[in-house]
CSV table of C-alpha atoms and ligand atoms in Angstrom, one decimal:
chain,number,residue,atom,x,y,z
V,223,UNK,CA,-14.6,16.3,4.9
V,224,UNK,CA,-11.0,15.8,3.6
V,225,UNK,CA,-8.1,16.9,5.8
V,226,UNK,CA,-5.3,19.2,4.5
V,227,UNK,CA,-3.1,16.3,4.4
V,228,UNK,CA,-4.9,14.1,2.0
V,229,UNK,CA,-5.9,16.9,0.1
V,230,UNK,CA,-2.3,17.5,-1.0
V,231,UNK,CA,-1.1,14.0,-1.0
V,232,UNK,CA,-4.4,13.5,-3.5
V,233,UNK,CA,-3.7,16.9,-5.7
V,234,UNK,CA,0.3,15.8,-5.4
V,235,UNK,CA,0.5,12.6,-5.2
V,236,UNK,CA,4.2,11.4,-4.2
V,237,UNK,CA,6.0,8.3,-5.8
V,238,UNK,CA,3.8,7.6,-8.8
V,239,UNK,CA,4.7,5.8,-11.5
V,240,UNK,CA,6.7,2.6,-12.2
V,241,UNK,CA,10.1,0.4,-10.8
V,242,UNK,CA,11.8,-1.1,-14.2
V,243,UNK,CA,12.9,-4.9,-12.9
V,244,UNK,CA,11.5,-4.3,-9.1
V,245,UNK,CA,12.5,-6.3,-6.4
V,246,UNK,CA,9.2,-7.0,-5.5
V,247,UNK,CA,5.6,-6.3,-7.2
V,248,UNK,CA,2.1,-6.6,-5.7
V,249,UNK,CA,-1.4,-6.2,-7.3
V,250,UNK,CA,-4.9,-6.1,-5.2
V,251,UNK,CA,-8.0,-4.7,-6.2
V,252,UNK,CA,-11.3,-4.0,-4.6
V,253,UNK,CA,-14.1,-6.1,-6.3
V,254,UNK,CA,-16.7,-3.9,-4.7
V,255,UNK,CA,-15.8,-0.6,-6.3
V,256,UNK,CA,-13.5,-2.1,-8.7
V,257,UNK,CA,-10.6,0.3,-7.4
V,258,UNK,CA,-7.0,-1.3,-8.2
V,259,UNK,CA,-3.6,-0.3,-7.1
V,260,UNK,CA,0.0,-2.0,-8.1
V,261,UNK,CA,2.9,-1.1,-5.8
V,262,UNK,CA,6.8,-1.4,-6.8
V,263,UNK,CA,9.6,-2.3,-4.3
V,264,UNK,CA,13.1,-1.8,-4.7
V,265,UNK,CA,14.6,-3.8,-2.0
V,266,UNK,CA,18.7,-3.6,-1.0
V,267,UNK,CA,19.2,-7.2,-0.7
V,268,UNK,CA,21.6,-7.2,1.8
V,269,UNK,CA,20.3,-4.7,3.8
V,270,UNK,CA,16.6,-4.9,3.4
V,271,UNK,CA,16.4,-1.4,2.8
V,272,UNK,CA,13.4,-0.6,1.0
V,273,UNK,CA,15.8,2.1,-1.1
V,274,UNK,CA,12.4,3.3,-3.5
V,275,UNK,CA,8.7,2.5,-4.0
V,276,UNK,CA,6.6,3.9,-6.5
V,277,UNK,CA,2.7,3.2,-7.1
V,278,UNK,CA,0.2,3.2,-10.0
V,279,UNK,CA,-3.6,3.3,-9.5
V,280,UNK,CA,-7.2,3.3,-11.1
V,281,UNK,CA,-8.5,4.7,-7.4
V,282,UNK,CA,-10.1,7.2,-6.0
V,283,UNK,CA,-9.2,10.2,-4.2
V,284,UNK,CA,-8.1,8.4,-0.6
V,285,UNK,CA,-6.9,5.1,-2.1
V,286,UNK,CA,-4.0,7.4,-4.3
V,287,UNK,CA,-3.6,10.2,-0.7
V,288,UNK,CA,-3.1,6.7,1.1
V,289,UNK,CA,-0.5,5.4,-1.6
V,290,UNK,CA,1.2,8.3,-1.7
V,291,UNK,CA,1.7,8.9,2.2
V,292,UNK,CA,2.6,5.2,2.8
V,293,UNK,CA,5.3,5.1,0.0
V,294,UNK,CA,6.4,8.1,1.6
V,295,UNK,CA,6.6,5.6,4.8
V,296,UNK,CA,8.0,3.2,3.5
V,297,UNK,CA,11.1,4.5,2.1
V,298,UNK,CA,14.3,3.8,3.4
V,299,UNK,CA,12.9,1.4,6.1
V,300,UNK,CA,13.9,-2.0,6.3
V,301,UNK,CA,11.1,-4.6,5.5
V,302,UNK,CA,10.5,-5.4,9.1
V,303,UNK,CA,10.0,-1.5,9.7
V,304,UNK,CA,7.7,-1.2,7.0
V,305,UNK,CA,5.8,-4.0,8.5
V,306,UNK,CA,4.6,-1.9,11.0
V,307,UNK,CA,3.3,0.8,8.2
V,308,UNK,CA,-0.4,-0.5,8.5
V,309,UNK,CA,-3.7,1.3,6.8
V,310,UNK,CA,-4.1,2.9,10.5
V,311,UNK,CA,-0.4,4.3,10.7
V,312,UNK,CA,-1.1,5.9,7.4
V,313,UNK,CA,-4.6,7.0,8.1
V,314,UNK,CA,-3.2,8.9,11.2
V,315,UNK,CA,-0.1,10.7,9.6
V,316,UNK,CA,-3.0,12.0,6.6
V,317,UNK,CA,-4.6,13.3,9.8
V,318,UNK,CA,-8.0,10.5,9.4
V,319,UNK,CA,-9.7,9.6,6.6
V,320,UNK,CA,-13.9,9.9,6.6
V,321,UNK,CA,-15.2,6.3,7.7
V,322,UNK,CA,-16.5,4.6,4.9
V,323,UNK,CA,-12.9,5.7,2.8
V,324,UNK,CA,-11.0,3.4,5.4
V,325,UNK,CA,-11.4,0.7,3.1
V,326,UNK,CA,-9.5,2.8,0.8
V,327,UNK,CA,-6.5,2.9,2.6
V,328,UNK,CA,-6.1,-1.1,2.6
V,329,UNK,CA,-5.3,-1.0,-0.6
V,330,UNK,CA,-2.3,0.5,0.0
V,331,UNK,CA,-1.2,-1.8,2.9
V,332,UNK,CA,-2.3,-4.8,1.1
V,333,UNK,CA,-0.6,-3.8,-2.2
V,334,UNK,CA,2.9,-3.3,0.1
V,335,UNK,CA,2.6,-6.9,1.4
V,336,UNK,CA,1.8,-8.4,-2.1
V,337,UNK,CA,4.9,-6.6,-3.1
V,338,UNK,CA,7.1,-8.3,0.1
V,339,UNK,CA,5.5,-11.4,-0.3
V,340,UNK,CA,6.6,-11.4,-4.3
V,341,UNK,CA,10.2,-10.5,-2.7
V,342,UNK,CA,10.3,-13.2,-0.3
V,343,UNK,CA,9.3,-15.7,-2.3
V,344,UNK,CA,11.5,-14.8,-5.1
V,345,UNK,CA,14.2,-14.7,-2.7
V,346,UNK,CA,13.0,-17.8,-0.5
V,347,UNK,CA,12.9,-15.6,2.5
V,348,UNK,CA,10.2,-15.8,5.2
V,349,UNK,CA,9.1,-12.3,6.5
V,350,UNK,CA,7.4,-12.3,10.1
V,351,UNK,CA,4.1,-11.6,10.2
V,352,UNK,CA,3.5,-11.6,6.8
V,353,UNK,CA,0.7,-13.6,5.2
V,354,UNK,CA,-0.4,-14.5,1.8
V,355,UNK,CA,-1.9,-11.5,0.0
V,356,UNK,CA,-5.3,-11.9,-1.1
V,357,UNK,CA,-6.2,-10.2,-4.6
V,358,UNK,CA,-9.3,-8.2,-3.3
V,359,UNK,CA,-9.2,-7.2,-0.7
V,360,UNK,CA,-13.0,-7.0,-0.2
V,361,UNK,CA,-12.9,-10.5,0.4
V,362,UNK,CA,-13.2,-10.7,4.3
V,363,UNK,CA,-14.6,-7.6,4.3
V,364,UNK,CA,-17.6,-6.8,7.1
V,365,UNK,CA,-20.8,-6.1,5.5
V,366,UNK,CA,-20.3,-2.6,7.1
V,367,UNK,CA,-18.7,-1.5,4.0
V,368,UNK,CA,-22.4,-1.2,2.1
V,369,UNK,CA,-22.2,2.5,3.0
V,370,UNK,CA,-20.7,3.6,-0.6
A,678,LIG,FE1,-12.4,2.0,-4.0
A,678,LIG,FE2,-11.7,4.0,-2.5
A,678,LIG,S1,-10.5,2.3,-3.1
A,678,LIG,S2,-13.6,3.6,-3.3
């Protein structure tokens, strides 16, 4: 059911833990299955380096694989790079994920722009294509998602 990929990125998760006075910080959570994940962002303020990310969740078994590979994905890019790291970009380099775990791997993505969005506004920056993070990300979600 599980591909090799997420299977180690779930048994070894990469980049857990905590940033001590981050550059950025972001918080979402799933109301439906209650899942929550907090990402950590230390951002090079001159170059816009994303020079280390960590993560810390109370989720399942995708949501921490999908942490853990897009942390991995997000390192050393610049902010506009890791604006391209969606849920999808993720989901392909852990080689897919089963359908009803996609949801799982918003939480990652979601938590990664609620962590740029603290750093913009904390350094009054606007970052394209960036929108305000929503807190659950099951709000908005299609109805598809009863499966679990
Ligand atoms: Fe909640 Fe996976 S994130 S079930």
């Amino acid at each position: 059911m599980y591909s090799d990929k997420v299977m180690d990125h779930f048994q070894h998760p990469r980049n857990v833990g905590e940033i001590e006075n981050a550059s950025g910080v972001g918080t979402v959570g799933n109301a439906k299955c209650g899942d929550i994940m907090r990402i950590f962002l230390d951002i090079d303020d001159e170059t816009h380096i994303i020079k280390d990310c960590k993560f810390k969740t109370f989720g399942c078994g995708a949501a921490v694989a999908t942490s853990s590979m897009a942390t991995e994905m997000v390192k050393g890019k610049t902010i506009e790079e890791a604006m391209q790291v969606t849920n999808k970009a993720v989901m392909e380099a852990l080689d897919g994920l089963p359908p009803v775990k996609v949801h799982c791997s918003l939480l990652a993505e979601e938590a990664i722009h609620a962590a740029l969005w603290d750093y913009a506004e904390k350094h009054h920056i606007e970052i394209k294509g960036l929108q305000k993070p929503k807190s659950d990300i099951h709000e908005g979600e299609e109805d598809e998602a009863e499966e679990y």
